[in-house]
Tab-separated table of C-alpha atoms in Angstrom:
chain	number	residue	atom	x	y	z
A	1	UNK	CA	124.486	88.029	84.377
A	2	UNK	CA	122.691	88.678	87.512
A	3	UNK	CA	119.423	86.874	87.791
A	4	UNK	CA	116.139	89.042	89.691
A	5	UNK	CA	116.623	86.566	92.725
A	6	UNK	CA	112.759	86.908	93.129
A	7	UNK	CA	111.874	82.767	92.889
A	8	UNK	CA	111.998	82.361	96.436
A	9	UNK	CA	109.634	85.134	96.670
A	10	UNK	CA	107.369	83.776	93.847
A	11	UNK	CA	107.474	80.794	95.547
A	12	UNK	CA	106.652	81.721	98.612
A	13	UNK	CA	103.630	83.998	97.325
A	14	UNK	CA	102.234	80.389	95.398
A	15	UNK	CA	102.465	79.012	98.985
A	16	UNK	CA	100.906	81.745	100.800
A	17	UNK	CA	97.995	81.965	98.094
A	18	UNK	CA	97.224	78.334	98.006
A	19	UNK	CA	97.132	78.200	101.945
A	20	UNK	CA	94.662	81.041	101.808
A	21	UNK	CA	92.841	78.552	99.293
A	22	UNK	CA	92.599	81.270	96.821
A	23	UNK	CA	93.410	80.764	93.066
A	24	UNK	CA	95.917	83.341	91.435
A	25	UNK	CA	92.794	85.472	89.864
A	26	UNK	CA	91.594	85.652	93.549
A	27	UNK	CA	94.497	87.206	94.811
A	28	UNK	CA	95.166	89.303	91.891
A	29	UNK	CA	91.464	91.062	92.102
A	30	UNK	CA	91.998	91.282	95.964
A	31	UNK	CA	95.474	93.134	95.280
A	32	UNK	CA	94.596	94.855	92.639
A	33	UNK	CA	97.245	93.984	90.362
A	34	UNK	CA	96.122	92.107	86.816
A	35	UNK	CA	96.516	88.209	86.227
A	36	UNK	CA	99.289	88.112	84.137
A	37	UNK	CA	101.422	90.293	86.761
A	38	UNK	CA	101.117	88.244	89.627
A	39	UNK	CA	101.846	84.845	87.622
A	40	UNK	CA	105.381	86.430	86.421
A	41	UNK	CA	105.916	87.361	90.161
A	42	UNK	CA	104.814	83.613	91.183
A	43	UNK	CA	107.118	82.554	88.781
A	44	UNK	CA	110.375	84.847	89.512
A	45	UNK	CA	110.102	86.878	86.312
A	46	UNK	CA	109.180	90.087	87.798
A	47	UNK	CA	110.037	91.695	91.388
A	48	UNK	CA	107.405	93.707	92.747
A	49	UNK	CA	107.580	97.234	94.429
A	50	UNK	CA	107.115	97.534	98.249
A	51	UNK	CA	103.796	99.037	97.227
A	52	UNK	CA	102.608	96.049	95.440
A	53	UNK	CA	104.336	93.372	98.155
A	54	UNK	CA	101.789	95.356	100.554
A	55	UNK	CA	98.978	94.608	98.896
A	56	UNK	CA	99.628	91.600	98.603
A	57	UNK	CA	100.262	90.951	101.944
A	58	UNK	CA	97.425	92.540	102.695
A	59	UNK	CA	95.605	90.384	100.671
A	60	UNK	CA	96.449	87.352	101.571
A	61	UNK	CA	96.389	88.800	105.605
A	62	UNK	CA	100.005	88.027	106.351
A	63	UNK	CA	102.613	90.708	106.810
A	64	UNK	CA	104.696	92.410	104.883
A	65	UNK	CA	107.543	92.927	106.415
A	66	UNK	CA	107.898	89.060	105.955
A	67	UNK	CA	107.404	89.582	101.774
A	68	UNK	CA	110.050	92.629	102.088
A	69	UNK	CA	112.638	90.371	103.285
A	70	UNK	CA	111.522	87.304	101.110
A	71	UNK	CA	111.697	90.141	98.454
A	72	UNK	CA	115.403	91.421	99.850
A	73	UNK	CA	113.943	94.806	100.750
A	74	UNK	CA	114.761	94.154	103.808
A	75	UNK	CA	117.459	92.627	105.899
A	76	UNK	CA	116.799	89.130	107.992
A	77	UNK	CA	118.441	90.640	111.185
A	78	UNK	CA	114.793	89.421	113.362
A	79	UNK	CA	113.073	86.761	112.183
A	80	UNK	CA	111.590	85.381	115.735
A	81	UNK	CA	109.856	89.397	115.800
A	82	UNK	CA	109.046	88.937	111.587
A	83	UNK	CA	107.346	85.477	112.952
A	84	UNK	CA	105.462	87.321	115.598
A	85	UNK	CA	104.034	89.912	113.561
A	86	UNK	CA	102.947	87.716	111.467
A	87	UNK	CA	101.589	85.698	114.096
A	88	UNK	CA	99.650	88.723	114.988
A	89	UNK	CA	98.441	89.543	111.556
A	90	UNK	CA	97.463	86.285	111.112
A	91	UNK	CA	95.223	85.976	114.430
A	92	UNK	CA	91.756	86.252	113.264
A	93	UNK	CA	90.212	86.487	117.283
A	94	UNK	CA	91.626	90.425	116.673
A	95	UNK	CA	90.366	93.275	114.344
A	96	UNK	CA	93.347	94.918	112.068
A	97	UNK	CA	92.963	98.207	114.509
A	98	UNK	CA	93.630	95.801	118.091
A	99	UNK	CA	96.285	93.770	115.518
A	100	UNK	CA	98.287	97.313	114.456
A	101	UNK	CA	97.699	98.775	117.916
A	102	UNK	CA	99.832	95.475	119.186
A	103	UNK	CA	102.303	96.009	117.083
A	104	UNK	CA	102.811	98.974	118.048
A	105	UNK	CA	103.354	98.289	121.619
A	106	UNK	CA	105.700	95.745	121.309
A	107	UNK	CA	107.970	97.690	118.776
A	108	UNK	CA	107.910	100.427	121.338
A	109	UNK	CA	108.852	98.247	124.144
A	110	UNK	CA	111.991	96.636	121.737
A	111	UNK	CA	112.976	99.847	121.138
A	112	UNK	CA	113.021	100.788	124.694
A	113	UNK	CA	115.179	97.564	125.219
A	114	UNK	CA	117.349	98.600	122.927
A	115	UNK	CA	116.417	95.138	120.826
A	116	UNK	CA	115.671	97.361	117.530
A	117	UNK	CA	118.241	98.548	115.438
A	118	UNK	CA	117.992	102.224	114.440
A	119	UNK	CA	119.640	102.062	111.163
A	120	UNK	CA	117.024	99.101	110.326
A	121	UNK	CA	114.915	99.715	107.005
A	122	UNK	CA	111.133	99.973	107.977
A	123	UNK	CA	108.534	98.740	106.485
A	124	UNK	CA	106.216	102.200	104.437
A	125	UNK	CA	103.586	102.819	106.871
A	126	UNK	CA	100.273	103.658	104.470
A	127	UNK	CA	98.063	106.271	105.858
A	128	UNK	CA	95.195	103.873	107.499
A	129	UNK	CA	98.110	102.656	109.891
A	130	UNK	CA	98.991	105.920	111.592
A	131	UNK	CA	95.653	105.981	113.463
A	132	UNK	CA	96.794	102.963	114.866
A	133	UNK	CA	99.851	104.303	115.577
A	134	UNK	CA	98.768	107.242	117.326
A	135	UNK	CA	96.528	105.027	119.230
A	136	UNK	CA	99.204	102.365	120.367
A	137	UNK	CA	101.410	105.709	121.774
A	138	UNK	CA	98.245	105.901	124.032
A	139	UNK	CA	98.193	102.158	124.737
A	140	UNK	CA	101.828	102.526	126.120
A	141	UNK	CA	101.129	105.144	128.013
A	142	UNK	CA	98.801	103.329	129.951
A	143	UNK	CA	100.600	100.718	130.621
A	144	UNK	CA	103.334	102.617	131.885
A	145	UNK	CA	103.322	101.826	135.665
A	146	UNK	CA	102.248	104.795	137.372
A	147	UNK	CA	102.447	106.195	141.162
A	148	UNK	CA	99.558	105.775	143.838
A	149	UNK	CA	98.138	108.823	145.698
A	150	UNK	CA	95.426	110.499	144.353
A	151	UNK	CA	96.271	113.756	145.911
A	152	UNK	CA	98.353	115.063	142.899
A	153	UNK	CA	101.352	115.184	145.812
A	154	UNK	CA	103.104	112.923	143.424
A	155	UNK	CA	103.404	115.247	140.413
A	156	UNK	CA	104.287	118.221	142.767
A	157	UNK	CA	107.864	116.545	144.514
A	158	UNK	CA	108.567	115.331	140.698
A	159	UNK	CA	108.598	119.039	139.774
């Protein structure tokens, strides 16, 4: 009989909750999911939907591409980049615009290194997010180096 394998996830939500110092009725009115719900998730009895692992994550301000994989959802191929997003996520000098905007940029910058795997599950990206999204395409393109010479001279030879 194949068991849920969702204790090391339970476990690691009971971690992540009690770091956050918040008790499991906390969480469960800041996730919007009910009481009993999150304790049979805690305890490995029930595995949550993406949707639910993201508001939990969101909850408890880590990310959750780190409670996909805990989950299985999602393949450990990167865990240094899972450790920096949630590094970033976590970083409370930032507001979650600046902290989505980041994360932006440096997936777009893998990806242009070739470090990201196309065929690579990603993480549902809810509707507050593509703002962001659309603002860290701007962000790169400013940081893109770009020619001197005022003149517009530059733009004419590359045409």
């Amino acid at each position: 009989m194949a068991s849920l394998n969702v204790g090391n996830l339970g476990e690691y939500l009971r971690e992540q909750r009690r770091n956050a110092q918040l008790s499991l009725r906390q969480l469960a009115d800041a996730a919007g999911v009910s009481n009993p719900y999150l304790s049979q998730i805690e305890r490995g009895l029930r595995k949550p939907s993406a949707d639910i692992l993201q508001q939990l994550a969101k909850a408890l301000r880590i990310s959750a591409e780190t409670l996909y994989v805990q989950a299985g959802i999602l393949d450990e191929r990167d865990q240094e980049g899972l450790e920096l997003r949630a590094a970033i996520l976590a970083d409370t000098a930032i507001n979650e615009k600046q902290k989505q905007v980041l994360l932006q940029i440096y997936e777009s910058f893998r990806k242009e290194n070739g470090s990201v795997d196309e065929d690579q599950p990603k993480a549902p990206v809810p509707p507050r997010k593509r703002v962001a999204k659309k603002a860290a395409k701007k962000a790169v393109t400013v940081l893109k180096p770009r020619t001197t010479g005022g003149s517009g001279d530059d733009a004419a030879a590359a045409g």
